[in-house]
PDB file of C-alpha atoms and ligand atoms in Angstrom:
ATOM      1  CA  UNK A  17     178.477  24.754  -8.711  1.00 69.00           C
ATOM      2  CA  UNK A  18     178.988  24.713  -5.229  1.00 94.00           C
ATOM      3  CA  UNK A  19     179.013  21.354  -2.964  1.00 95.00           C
ATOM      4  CA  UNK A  20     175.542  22.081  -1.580  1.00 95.00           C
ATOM      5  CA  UNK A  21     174.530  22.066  -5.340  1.00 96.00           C
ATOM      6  CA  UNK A  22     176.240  19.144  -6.365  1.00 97.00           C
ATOM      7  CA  UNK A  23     174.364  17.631  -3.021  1.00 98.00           C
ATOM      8  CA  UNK A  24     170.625  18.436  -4.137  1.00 98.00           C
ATOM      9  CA  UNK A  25     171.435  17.417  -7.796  1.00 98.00           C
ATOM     10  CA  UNK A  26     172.719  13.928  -6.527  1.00 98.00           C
ATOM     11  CA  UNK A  27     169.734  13.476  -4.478  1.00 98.00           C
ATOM     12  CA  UNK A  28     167.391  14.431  -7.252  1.00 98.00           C
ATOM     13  CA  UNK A  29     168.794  11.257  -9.534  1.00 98.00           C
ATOM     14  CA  UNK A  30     168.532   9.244  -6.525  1.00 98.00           C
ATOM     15  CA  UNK A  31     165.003   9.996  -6.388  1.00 98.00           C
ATOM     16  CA  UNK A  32     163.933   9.622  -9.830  1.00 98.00           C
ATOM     17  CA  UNK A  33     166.056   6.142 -10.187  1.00 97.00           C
ATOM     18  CA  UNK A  34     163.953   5.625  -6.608  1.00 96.00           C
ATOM     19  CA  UNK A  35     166.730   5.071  -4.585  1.00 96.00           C
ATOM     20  CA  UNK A  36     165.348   7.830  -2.078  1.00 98.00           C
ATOM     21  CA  UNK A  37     161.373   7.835  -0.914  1.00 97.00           C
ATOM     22  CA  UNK A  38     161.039   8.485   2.757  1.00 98.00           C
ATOM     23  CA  UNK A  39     161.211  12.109   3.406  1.00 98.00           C
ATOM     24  CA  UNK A  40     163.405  11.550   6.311  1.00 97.00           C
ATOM     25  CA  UNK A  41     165.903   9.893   4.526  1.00 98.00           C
ATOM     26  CA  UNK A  42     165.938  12.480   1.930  1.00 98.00           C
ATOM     27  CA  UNK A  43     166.696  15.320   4.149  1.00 98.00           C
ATOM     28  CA  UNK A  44     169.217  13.588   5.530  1.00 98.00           C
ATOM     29  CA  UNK A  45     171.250  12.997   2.247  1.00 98.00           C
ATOM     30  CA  UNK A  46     170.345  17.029   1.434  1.00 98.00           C
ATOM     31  CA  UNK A  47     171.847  17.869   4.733  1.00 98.00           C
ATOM     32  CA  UNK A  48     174.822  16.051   5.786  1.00 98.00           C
ATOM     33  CA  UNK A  49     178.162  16.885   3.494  1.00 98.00           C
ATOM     34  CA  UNK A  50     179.599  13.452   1.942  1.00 98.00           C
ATOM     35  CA  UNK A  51     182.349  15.756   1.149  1.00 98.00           C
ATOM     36  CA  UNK A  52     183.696  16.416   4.420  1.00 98.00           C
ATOM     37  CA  UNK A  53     184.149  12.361   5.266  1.00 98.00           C
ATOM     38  CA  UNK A  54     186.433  12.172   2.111  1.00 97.00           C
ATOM     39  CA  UNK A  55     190.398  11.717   1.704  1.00 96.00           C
ATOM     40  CA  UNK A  56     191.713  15.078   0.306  1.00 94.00           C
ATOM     41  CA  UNK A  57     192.261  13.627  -3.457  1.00 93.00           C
ATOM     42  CA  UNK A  58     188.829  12.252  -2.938  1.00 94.00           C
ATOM     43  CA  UNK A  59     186.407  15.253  -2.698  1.00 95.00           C
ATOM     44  CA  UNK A  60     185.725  16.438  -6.282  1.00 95.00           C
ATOM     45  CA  UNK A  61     184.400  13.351  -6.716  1.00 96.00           C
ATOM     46  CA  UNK A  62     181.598  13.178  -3.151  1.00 97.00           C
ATOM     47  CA  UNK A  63     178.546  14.385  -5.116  1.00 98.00           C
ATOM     48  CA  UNK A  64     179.055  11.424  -8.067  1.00 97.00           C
ATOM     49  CA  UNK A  65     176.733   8.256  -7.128  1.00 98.00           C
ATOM     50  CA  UNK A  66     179.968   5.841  -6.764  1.00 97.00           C
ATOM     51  CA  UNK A  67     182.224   4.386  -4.545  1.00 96.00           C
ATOM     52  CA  UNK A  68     185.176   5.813  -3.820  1.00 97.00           C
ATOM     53  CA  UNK A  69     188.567   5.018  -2.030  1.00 96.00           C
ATOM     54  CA  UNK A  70     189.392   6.031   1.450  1.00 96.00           C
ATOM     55  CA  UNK A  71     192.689   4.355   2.117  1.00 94.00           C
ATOM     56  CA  UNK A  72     193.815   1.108   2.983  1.00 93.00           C
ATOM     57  CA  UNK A  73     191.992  -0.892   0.731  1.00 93.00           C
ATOM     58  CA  UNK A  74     188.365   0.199   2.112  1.00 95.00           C
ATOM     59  CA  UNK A  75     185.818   2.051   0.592  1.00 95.00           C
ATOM     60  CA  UNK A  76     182.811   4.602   0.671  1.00 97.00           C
ATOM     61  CA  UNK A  77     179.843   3.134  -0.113  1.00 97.00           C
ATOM     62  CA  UNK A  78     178.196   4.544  -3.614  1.00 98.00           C
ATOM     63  CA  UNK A  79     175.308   7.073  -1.900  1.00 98.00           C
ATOM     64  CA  UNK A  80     172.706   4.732  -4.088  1.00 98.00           C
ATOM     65  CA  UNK A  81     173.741   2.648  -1.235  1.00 98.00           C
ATOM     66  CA  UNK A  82     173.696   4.535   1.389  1.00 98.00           C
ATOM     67  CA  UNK A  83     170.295   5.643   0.606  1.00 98.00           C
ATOM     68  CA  UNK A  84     168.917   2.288   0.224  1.00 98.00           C
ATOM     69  CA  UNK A  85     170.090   0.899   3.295  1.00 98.00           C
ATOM     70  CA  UNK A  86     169.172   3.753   5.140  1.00 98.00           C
ATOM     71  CA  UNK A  87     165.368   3.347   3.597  1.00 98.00           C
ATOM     72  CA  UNK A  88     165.090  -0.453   4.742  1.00 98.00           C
ATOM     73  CA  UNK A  89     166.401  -0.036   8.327  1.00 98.00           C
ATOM     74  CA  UNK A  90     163.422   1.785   8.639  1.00 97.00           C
ATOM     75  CA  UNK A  91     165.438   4.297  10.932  1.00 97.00           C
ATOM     76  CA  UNK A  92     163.236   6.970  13.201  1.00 95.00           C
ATOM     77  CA  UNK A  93     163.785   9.037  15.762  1.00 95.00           C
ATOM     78  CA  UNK A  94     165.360   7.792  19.432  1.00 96.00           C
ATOM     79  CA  UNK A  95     166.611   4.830  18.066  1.00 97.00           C
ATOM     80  CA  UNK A  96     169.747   3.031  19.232  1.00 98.00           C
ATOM     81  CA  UNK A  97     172.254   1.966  16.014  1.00 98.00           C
ATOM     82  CA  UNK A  98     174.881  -0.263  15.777  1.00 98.00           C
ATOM     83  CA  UNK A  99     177.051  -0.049  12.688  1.00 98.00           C
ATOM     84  CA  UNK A 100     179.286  -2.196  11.428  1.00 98.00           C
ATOM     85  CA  UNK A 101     182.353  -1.004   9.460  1.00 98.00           C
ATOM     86  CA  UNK A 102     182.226   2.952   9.935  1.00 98.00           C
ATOM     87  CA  UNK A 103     185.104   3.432   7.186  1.00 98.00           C
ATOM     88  CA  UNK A 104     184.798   7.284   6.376  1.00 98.00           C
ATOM     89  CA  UNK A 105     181.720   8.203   8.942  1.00 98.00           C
ATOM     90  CA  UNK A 106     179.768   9.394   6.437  1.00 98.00           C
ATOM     91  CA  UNK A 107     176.938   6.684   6.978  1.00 98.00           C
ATOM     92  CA  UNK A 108     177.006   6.834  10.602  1.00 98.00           C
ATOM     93  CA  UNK A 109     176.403  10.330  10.158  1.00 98.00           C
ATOM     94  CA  UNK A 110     173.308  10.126   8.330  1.00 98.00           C
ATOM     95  CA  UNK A 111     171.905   7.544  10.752  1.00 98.00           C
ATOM     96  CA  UNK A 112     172.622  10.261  13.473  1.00 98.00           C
ATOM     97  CA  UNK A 113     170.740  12.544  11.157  1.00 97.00           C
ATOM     98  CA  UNK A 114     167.941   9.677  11.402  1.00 97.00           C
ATOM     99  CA  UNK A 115     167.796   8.902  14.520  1.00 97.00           C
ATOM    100  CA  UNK A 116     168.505  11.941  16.070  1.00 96.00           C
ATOM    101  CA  UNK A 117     167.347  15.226  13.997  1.00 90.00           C
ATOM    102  CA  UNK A 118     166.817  17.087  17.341  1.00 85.00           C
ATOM    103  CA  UNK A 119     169.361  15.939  19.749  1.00 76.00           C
ATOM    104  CA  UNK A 120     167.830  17.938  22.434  1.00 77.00           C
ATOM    105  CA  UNK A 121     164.576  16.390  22.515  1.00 80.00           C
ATOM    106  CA  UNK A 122     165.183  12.846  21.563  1.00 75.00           C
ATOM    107  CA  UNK A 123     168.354  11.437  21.456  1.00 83.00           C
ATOM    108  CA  UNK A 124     169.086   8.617  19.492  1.00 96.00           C
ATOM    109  CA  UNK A 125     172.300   7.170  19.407  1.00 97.00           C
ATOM    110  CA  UNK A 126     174.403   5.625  16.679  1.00 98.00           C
ATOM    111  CA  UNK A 127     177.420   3.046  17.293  1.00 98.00           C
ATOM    112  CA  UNK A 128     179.629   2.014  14.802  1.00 98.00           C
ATOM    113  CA  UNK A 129     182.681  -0.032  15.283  1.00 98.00           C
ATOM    114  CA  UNK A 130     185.990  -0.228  13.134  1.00 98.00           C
ATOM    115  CA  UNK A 131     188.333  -2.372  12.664  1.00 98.00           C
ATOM    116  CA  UNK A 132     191.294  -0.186  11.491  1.00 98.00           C
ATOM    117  CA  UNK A 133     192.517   2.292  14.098  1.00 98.00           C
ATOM    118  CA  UNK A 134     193.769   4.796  11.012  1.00 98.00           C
ATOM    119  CA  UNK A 135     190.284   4.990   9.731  1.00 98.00           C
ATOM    120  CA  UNK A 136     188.254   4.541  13.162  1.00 98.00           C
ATOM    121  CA  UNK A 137     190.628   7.784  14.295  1.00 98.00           C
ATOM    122  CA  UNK A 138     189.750   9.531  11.197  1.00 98.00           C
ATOM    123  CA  UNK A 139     186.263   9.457  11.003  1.00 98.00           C
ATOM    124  CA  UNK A 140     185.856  10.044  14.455  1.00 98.00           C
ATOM    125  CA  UNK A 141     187.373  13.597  13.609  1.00 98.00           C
ATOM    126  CA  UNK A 142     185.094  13.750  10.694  1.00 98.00           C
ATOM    127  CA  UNK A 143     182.234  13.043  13.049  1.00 98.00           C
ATOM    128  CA  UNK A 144     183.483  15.776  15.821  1.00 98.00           C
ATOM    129  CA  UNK A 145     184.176  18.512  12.902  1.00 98.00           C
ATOM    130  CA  UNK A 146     180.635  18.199  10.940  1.00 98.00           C
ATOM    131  CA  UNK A 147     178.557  18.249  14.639  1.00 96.00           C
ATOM    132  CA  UNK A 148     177.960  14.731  14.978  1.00 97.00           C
ATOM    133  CA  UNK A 149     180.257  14.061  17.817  1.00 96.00           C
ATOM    134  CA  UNK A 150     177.834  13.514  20.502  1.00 95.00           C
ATOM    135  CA  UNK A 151     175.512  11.676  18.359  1.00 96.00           C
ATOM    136  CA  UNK A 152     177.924   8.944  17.324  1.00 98.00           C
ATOM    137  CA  UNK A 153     180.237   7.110  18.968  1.00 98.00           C
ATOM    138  CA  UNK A 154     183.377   5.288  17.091  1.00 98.00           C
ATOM    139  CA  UNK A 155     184.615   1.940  18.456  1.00 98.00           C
ATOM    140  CA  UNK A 156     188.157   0.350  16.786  1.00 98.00           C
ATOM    141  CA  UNK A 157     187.671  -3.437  17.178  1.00 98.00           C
ATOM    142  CA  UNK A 158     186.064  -6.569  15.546  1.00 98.00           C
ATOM    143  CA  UNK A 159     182.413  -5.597  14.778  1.00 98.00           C
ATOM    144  CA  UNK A 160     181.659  -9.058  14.459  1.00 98.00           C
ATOM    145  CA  UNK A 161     181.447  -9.073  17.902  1.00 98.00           C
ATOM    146  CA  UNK A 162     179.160  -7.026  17.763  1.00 98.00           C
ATOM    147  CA  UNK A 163     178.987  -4.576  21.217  1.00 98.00           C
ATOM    148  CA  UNK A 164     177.418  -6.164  24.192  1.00 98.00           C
ATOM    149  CA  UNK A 165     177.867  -3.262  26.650  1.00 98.00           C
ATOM    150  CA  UNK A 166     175.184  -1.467  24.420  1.00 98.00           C
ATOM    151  CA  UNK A 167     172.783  -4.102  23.238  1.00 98.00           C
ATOM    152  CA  UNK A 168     170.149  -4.793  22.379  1.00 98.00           C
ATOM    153  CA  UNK A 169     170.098  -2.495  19.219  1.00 98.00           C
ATOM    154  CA  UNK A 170     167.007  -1.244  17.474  1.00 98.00           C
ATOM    155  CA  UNK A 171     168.685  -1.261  13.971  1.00 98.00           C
ATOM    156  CA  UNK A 172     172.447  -2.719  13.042  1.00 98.00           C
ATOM    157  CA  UNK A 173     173.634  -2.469   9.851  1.00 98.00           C
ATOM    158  CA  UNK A 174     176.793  -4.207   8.345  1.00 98.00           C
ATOM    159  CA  UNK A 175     178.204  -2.256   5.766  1.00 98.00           C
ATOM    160  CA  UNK A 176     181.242  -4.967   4.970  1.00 97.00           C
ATOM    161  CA  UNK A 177     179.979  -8.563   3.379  1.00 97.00           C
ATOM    162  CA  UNK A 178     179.452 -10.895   5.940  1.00 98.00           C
ATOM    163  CA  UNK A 179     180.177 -15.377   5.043  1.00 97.00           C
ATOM    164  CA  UNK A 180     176.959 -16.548   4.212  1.00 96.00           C
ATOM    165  CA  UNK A 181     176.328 -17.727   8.140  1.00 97.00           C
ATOM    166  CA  UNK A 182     175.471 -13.992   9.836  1.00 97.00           C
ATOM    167  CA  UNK A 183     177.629 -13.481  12.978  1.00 98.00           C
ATOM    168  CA  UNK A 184     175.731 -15.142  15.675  1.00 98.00           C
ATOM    169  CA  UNK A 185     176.537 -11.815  18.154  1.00 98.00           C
ATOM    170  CA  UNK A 186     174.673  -9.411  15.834  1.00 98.00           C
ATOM    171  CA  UNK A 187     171.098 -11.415  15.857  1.00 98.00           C
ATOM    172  CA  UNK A 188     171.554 -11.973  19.275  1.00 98.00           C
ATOM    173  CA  UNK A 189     172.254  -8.112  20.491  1.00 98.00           C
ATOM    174  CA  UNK A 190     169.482  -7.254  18.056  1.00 98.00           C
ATOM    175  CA  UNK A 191     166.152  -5.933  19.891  1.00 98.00           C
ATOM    176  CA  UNK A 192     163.044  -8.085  19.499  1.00 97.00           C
ATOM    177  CA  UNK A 193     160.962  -5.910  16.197  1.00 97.00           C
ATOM    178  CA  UNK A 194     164.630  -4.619  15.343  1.00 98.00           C
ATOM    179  CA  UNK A 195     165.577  -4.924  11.829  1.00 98.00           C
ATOM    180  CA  UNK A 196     169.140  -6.032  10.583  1.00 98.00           C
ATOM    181  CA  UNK A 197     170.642  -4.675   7.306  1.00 98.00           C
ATOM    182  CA  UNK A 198     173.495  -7.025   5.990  1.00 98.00           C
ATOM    183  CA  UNK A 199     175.665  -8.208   2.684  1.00 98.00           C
ATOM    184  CA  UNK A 200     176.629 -11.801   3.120  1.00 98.00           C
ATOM    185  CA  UNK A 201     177.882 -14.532   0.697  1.00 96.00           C
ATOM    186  CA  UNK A 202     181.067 -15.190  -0.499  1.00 90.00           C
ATOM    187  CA  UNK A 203     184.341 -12.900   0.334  1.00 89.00           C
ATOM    188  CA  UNK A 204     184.763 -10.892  -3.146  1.00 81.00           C
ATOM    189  CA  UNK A 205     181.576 -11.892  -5.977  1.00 79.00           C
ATOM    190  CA  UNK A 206     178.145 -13.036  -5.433  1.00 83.00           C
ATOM    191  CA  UNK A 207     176.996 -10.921  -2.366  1.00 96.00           C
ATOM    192  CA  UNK A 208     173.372 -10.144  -1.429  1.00 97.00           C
ATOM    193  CA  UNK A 209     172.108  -7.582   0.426  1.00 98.00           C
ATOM    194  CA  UNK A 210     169.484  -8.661   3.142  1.00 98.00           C
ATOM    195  CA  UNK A 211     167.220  -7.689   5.806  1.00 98.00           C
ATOM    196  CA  UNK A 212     166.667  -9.537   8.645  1.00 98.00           C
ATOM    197  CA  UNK A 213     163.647  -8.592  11.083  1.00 98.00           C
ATOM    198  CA  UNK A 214     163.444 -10.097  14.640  1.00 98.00           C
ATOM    199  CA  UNK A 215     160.254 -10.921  15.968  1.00 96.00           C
ATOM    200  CA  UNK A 216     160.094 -12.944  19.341  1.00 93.00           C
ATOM    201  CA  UNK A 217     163.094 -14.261  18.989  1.00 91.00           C
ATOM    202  CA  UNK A 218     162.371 -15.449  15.418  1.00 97.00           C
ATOM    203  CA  UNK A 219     163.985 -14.671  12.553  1.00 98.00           C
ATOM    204  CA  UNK A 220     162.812 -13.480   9.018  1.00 98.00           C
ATOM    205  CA  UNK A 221     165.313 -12.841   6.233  1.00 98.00           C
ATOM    206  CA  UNK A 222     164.714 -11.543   2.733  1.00 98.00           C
ATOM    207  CA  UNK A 223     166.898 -10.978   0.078  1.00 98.00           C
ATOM    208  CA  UNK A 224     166.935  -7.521  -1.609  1.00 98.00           C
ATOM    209  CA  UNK A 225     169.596  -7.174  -3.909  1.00 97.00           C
ATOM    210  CA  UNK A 226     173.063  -8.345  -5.474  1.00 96.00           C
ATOM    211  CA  UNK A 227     175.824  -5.967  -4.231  1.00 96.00           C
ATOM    212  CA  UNK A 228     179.486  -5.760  -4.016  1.00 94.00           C
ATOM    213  CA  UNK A 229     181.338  -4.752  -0.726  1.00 95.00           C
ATOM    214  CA  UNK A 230     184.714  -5.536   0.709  1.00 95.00           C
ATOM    215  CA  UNK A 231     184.579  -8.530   2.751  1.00 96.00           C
ATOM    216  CA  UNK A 232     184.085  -8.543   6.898  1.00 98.00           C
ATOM    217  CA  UNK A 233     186.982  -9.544   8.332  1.00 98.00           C
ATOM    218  CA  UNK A 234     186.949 -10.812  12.035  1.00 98.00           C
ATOM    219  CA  UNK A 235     186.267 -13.705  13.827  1.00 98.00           C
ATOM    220  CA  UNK A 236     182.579 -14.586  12.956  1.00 98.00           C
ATOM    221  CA  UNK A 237     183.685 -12.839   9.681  1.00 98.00           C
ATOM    222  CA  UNK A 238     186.224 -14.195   6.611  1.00 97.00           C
ATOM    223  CA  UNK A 239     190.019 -14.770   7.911  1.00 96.00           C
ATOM    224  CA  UNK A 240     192.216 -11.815   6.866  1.00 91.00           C
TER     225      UNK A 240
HETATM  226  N1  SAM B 311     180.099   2.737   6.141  1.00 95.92           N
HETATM  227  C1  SAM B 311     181.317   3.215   5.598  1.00 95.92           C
HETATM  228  C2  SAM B 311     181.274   4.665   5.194  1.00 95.92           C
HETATM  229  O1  SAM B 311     180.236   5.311   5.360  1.00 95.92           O
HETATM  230  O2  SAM B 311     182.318   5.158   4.734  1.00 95.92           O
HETATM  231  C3  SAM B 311     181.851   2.349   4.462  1.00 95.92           C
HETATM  232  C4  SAM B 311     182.305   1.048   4.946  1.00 95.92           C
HETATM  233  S1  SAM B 311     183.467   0.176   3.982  1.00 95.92           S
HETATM  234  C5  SAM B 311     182.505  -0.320   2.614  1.00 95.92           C
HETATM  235  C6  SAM B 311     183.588  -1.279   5.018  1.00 95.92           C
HETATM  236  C7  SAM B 311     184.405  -1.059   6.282  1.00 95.92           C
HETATM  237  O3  SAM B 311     184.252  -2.218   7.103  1.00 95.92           O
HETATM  238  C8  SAM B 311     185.905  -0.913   6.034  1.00 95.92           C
HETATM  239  O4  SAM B 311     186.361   0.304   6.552  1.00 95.92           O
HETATM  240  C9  SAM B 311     186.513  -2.105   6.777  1.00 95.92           C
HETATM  241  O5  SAM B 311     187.763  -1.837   7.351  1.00 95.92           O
HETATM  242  C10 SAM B 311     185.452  -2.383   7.828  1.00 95.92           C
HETATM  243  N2  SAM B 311     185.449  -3.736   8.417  1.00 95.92           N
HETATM  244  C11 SAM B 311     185.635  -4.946   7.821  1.00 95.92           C
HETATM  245  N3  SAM B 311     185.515  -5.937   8.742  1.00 95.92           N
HETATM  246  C12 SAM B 311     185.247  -5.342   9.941  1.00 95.92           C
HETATM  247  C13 SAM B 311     185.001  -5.811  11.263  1.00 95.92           C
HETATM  248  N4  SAM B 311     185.019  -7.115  11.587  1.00 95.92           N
HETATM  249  N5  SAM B 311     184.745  -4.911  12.229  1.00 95.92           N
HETATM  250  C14 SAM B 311     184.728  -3.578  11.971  1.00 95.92           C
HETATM  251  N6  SAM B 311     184.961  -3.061  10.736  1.00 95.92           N
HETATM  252  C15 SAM B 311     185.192  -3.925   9.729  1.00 95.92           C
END
């Protein structure tokens, strides 16, 4: 079975567990190849609904993840991302794939920021060799920050668990009707995933989910 295969088979569980529903986010996950994000040791293993390593600690989301998140943002077409922890790429890429299916005729634009230069360099070449270059733009620095020069954002997602207190900089750089998709709790067990919507300058939060990521490290995040 080749990858493309191994791709529609993945997204077919994800369906029927109903991890995947929005047509958009679907052809996304059938088009862009996890596969070429991965570590070398890693790729066997891109079409199998888990995390996996990428080096230094950090991780690949599982795609159940991936597709979830991607389904609450809520992410169309011309919309401006910011991502928090871009590890491998691979999600950045399908937000490009989101936001921007036609880059000629509406382009969206997807910033994600990394904290380690090793990974922030690598996915960046990722990005360049699977046509995404253009689309997404890799930051190395503390995404807790957020990134002012290019705010407000219509969607952010944080894709490393935040302390229970959201960094400050995110809500604020987030667009009035944006939507913010974030783990937060403690630095290793009990996490939730929420989403946070921003209307008038008010903010709504709902818990979806428990989840396990690696923690957000930074200054509004957990010490190192
Ligand atoms: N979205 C990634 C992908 O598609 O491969 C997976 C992200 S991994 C679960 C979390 C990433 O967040 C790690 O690469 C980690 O180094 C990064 N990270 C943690 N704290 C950060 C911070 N303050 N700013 C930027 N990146 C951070």
């Amino acid at each position: 079975m080749d990858y493309e295969d191994k791709r529609s088979k993945l997204v077919e569980s994800l369906k029927k567990r109903a991890f995947l529903t929005k047509p958009s986010v679907i052809k996304a996950m059938l088009k862009v190849p996890r596969h070429k994000f991965l570590p070398k040791g890693a790729i066997e293993s891109a079409y199998i609904d888990s995390p996996l390593s990428i080096g230094i600690g950090q991780t690949i989301s599982a795609p159940h993840m991936n597709a979830m998140m991607c389904e609450l943002l809520e992410l169309t077409e011309g919309e401006k991302v910011l991502e928090i922890g871009t590890g491998s790429g691979y999600h950045a890429a399908l937000c490009a794939e989101l936001v921007a299916p036609d880059y000629s005729k509406n382009p969206g634009h997807v910033y994600t920021i990394e904290r380690h230069k090793e990974l922030a360099d690598k996915a960046e070449e990722s990005l360049i060799n699977t046509g995404y270059g253009d689309i997404v733009t890799v930051i190395c620095g503390d995404g807790t920050l957020g990134y002012p020069q290019e705010a407000p954002f219509h969607k952010i997602l944080v894709t490393a668990s935040s302390p229970k207190k959201v960094p400050p900089p995110l809500k604020k750089q987030l667009k009035n009707g944006g939507i913010l998709c974030i783990p937060a709790g403690s630095k290793e067990w009990g996490q939730d995933l929420y989403i946070i919507s921003k209307k008038e300058n008010k903010f709504d939060s709902k818990r979806v989910t428990g989840v396990r990521f690696v923690p957000l490290i930074g200054e509004w995040g957990f010490p190192e």
